[in-house]
Coordinates of C-alpha atoms and ligand atoms in Angstrom, one line a residue:
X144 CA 2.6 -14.6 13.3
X145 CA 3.7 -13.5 9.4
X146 CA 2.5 -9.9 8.7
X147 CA 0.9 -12.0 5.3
X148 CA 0.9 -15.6 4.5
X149 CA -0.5 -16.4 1.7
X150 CA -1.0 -20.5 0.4
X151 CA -1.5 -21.6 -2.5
X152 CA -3.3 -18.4 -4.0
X153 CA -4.8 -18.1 -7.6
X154 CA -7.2 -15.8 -9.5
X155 CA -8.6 -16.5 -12.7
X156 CA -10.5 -13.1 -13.9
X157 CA -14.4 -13.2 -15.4
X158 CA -13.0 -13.9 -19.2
X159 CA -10.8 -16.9 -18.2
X160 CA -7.4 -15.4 -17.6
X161 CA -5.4 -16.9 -15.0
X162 CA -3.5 -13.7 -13.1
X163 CA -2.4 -16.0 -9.8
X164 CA -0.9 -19.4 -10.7
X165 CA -0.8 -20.6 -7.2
X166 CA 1.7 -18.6 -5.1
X167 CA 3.1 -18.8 -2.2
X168 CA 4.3 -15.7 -0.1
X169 CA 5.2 -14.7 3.7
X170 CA 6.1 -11.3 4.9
X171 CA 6.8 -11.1 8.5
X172 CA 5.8 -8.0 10.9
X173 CA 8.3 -4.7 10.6
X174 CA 10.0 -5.9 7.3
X175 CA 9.8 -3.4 4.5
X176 CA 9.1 -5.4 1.2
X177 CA 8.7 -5.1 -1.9
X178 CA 6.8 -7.0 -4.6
X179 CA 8.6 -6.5 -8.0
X180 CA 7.7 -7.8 -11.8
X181 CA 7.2 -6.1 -15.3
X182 CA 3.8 -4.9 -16.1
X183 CA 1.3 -7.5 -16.2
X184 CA 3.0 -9.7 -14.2
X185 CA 0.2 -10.4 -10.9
X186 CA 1.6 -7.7 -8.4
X187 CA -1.7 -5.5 -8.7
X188 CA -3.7 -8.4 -8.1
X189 CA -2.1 -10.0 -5.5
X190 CA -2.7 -6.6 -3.6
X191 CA -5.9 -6.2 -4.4
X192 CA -6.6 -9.6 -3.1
X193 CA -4.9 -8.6 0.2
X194 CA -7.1 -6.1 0.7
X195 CA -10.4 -7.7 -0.5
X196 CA -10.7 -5.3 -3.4
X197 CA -10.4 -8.6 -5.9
X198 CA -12.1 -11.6 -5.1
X199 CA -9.2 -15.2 -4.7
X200 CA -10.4 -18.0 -6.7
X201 CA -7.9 -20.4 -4.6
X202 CA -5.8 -20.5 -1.6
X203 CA -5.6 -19.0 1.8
X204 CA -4.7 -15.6 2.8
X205 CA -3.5 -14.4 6.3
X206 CA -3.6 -11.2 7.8
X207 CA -1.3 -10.9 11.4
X208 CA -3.4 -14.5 11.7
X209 CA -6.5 -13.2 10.4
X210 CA -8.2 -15.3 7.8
X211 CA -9.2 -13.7 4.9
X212 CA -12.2 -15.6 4.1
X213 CA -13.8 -16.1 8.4
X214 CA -12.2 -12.8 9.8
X215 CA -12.2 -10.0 7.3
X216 CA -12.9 -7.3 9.2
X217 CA -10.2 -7.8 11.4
X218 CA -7.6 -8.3 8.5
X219 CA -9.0 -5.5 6.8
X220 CA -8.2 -3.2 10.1
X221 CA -4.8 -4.1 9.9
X222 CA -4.2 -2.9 6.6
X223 CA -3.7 0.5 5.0
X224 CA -3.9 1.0 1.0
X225 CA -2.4 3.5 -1.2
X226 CA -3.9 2.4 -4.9
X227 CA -2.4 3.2 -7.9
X228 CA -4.9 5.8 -9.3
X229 CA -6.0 8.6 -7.4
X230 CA -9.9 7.8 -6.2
X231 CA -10.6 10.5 -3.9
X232 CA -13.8 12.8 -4.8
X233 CA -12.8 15.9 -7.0
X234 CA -14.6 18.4 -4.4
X235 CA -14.0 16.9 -1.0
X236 CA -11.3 19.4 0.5
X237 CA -8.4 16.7 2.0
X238 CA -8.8 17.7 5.7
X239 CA -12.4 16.2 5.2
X240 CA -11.2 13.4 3.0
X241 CA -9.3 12.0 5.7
X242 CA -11.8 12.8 8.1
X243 CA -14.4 10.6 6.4
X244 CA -12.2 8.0 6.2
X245 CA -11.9 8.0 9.7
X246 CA -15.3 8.2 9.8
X247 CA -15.8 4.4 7.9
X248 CA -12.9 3.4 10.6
X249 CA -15.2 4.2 13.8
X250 CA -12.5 7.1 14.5
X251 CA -14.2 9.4 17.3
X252 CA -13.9 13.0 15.4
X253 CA -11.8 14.5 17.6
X254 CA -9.0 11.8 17.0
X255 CA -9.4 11.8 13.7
X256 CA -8.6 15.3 13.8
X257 CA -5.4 14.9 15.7
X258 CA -4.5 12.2 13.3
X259 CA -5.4 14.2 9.8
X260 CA -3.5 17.1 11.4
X261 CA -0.6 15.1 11.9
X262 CA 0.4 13.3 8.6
X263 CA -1.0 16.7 6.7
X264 CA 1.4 18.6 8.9
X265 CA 4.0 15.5 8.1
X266 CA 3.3 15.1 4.5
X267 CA 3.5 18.9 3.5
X268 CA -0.1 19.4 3.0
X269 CA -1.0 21.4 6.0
X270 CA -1.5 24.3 3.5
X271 CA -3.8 22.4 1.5
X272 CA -6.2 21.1 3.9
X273 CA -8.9 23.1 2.8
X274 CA -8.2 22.9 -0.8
X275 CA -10.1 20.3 -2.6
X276 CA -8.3 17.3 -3.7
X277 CA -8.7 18.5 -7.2
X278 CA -6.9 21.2 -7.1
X279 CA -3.6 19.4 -5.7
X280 CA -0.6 18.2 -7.9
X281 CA 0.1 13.9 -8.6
X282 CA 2.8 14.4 -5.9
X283 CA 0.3 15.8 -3.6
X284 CA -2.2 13.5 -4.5
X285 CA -0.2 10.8 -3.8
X286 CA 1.1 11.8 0.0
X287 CA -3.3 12.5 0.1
X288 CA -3.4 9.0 -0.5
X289 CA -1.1 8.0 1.9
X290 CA -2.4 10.1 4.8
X291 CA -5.7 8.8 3.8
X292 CA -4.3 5.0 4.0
X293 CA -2.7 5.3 7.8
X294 CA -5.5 7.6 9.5
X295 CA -7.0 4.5 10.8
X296 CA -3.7 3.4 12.2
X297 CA -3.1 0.2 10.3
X298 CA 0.0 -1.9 11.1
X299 CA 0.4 -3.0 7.3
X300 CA 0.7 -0.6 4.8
X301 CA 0.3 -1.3 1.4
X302 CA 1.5 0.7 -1.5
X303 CA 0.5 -0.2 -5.5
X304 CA 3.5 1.9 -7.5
X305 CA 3.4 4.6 -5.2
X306 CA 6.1 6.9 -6.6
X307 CA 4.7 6.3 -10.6
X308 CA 5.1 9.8 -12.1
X309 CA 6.3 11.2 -9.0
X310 CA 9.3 13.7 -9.5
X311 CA 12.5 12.6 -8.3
X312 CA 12.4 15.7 -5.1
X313 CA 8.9 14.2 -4.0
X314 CA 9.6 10.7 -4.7
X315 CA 13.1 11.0 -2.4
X316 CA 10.7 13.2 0.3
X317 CA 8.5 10.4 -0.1
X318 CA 11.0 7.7 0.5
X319 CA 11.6 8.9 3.9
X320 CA 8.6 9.3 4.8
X321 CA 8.1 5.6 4.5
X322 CA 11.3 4.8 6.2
X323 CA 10.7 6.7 9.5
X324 CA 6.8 4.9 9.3
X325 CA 8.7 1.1 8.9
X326 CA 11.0 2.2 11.6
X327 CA 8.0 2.9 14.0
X328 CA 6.8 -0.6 13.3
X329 CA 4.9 -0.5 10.6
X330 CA 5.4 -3.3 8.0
X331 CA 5.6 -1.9 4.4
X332 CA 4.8 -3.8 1.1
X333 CA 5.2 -2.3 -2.0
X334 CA 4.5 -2.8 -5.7
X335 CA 7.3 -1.4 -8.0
X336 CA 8.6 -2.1 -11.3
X337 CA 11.7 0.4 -10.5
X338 CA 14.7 -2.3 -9.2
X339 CA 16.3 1.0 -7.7
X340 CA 13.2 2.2 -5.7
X341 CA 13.4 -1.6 -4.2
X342 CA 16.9 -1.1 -3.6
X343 CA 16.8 2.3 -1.8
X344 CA 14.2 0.9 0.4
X345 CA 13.3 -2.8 1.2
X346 CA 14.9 -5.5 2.7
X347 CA 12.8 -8.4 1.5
X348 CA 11.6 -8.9 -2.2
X349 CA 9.5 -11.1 -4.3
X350 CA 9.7 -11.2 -8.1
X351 CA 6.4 -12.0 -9.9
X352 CA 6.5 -12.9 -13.4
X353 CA 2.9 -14.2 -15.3
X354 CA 1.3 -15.0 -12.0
X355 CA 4.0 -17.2 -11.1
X356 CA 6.7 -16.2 -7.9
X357 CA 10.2 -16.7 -9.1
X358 CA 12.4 -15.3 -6.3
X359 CA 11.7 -14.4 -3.2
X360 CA 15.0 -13.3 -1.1
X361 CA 16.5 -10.3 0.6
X362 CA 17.4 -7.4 -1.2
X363 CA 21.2 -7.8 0.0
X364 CA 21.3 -11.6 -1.7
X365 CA 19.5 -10.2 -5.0
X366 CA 21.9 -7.6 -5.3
X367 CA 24.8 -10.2 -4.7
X368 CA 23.4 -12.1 -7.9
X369 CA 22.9 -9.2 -10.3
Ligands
LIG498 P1 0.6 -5.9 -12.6 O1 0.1 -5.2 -11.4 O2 1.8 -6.8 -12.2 O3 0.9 -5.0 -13.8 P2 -2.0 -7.1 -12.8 O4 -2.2 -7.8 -11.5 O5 -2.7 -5.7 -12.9 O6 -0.5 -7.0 -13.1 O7 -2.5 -8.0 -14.0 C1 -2.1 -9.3 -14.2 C2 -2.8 -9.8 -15.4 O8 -4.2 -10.0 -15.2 C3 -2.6 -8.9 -16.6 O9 -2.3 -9.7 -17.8 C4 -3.9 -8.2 -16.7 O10 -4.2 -7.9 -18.1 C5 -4.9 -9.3 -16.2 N1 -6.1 -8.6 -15.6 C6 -6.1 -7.7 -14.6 N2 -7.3 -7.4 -14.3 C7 -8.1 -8.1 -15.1 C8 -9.5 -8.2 -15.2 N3 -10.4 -7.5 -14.4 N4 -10.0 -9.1 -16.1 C9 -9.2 -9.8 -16.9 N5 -7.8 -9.8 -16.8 C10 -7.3 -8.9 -15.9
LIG499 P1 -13.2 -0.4 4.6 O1 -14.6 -0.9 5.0 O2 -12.1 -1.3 5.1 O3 -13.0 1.0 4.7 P2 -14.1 -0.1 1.8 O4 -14.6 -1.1 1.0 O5 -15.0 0.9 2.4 O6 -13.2 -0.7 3.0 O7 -13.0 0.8 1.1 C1 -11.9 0.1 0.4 C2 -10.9 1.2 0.0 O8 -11.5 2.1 -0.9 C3 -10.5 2.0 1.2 O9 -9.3 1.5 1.8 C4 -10.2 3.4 0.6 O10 -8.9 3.5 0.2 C5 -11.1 3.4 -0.6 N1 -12.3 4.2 -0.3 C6 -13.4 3.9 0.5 N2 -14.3 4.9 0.6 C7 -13.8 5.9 -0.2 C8 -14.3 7.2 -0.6 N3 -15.5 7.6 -0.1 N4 -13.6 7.9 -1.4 C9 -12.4 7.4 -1.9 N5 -11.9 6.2 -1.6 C10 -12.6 5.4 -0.7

């Protein structure tokens, strides 16, 4: 089974606007991929879509074989989401941000322990973990967001622009982070409009361009063309 399959997919927003013209997309377990197109293009509503955040108005999604529309608990288990905008609450210190999380997840406590420790201790926010989220800086609200998205040990994780406004240090410390996940197994989409942050790290891409998709190839054969 495909990591994602999607058929077919479209969204038409409330006021009419067609986002999703119909796409077509597969992304297959342990590929690192990334979902590229200027602003405006579909990218943040494709992965909202993935992970039921926007409603489809056509086509079928798959999640590692789970159907989006008769098994969405399961798909949504398999994914982890870092959005775009920081949504944590202001006062919530992050140790307890990711242990709620957990909490939604089922996690017994003291797992969820073990696992915030870890990707705090791995992210550089050990030192923070009683500091609430407020008081932490974008590039620290960022890896937040990240620790937050695998504490439930997903086996997709989904990133919408995660470096945006990240310095280049953080955004480099960051990068590896994601590599040494992907190499334990874990299949990686990301949104970018940065060619170069595609470059440095995927292997797989789709271009998205007014809800249409108008390449889909590996990074190597894209790179061969440009
Ligand atoms: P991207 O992430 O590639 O920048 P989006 O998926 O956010 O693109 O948006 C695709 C298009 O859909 C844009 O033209 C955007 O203005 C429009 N759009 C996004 N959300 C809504 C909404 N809730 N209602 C109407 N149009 C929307
Ligand atoms: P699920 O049931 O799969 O956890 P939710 O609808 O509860 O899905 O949440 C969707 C996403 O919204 C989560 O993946 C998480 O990133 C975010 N989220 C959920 N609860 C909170 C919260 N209390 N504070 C901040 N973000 C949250």
């Amino acid at each position: 089974t495909a990591a994602i399959r999607i058929r077919g997919l479209e969204k038409v927003y409330g006021n009419g606007f067609s986002a999703l013209k119909g796409i077509d997309l597969e992304v297959q377990q342990g590929d690192f991929f990334a979902l590229l197109g200027p602003n405006g293009a579909g990218k943040s509503t494709t992965i909202g879509i993935l992970c039921s955040l926007v409603n489809k108005t056509r086509g079928e999604v798959e999640v590692f074989g789970h159907n989006l529309d008769r098994e969405l608990m399961a798909a949504k288990h398999c994914i982890g989401v870092v959005p775009q905008e920081f949504n944590f609450s202001q006062f919530e210190k992050c140790m307890d941000i990711l242990i709620n999380q957990a909490g939604y997840y089922g996690i017994p406590l003291a797992r969820a322990r073990e696992r915030a420790e870890h990707y705090l201790r791995r992210l550089g926010l050990w030192d923070k973990r009683d500091v609430p989220s407020r008081m932490l800086s974008g590039g620290m609200k960022r890896r937040l967001m990240i620790a937050r998205a695998l504490i439930h040990e997903p086996r997709l994780l989904i990133l919408d622009e995660p470096t945006a406004g990240v310095d280049i240090e953080i955004r480099r410390s960051m990068w590896e982070f994601l590599q040494e996940i992907n190499a334990q197994g874990i299949t990686i989409i990301l949104t970018t409009h940065y060619l170069e942050e595609a470059e440095q790290l995927c292997r797989n891409i789709a271009i998205i361009d007014q809800g249409n998709i108008i390449y889909n190839t590996s990074m190597k054969a894209l790179l061969k063309e440009l």
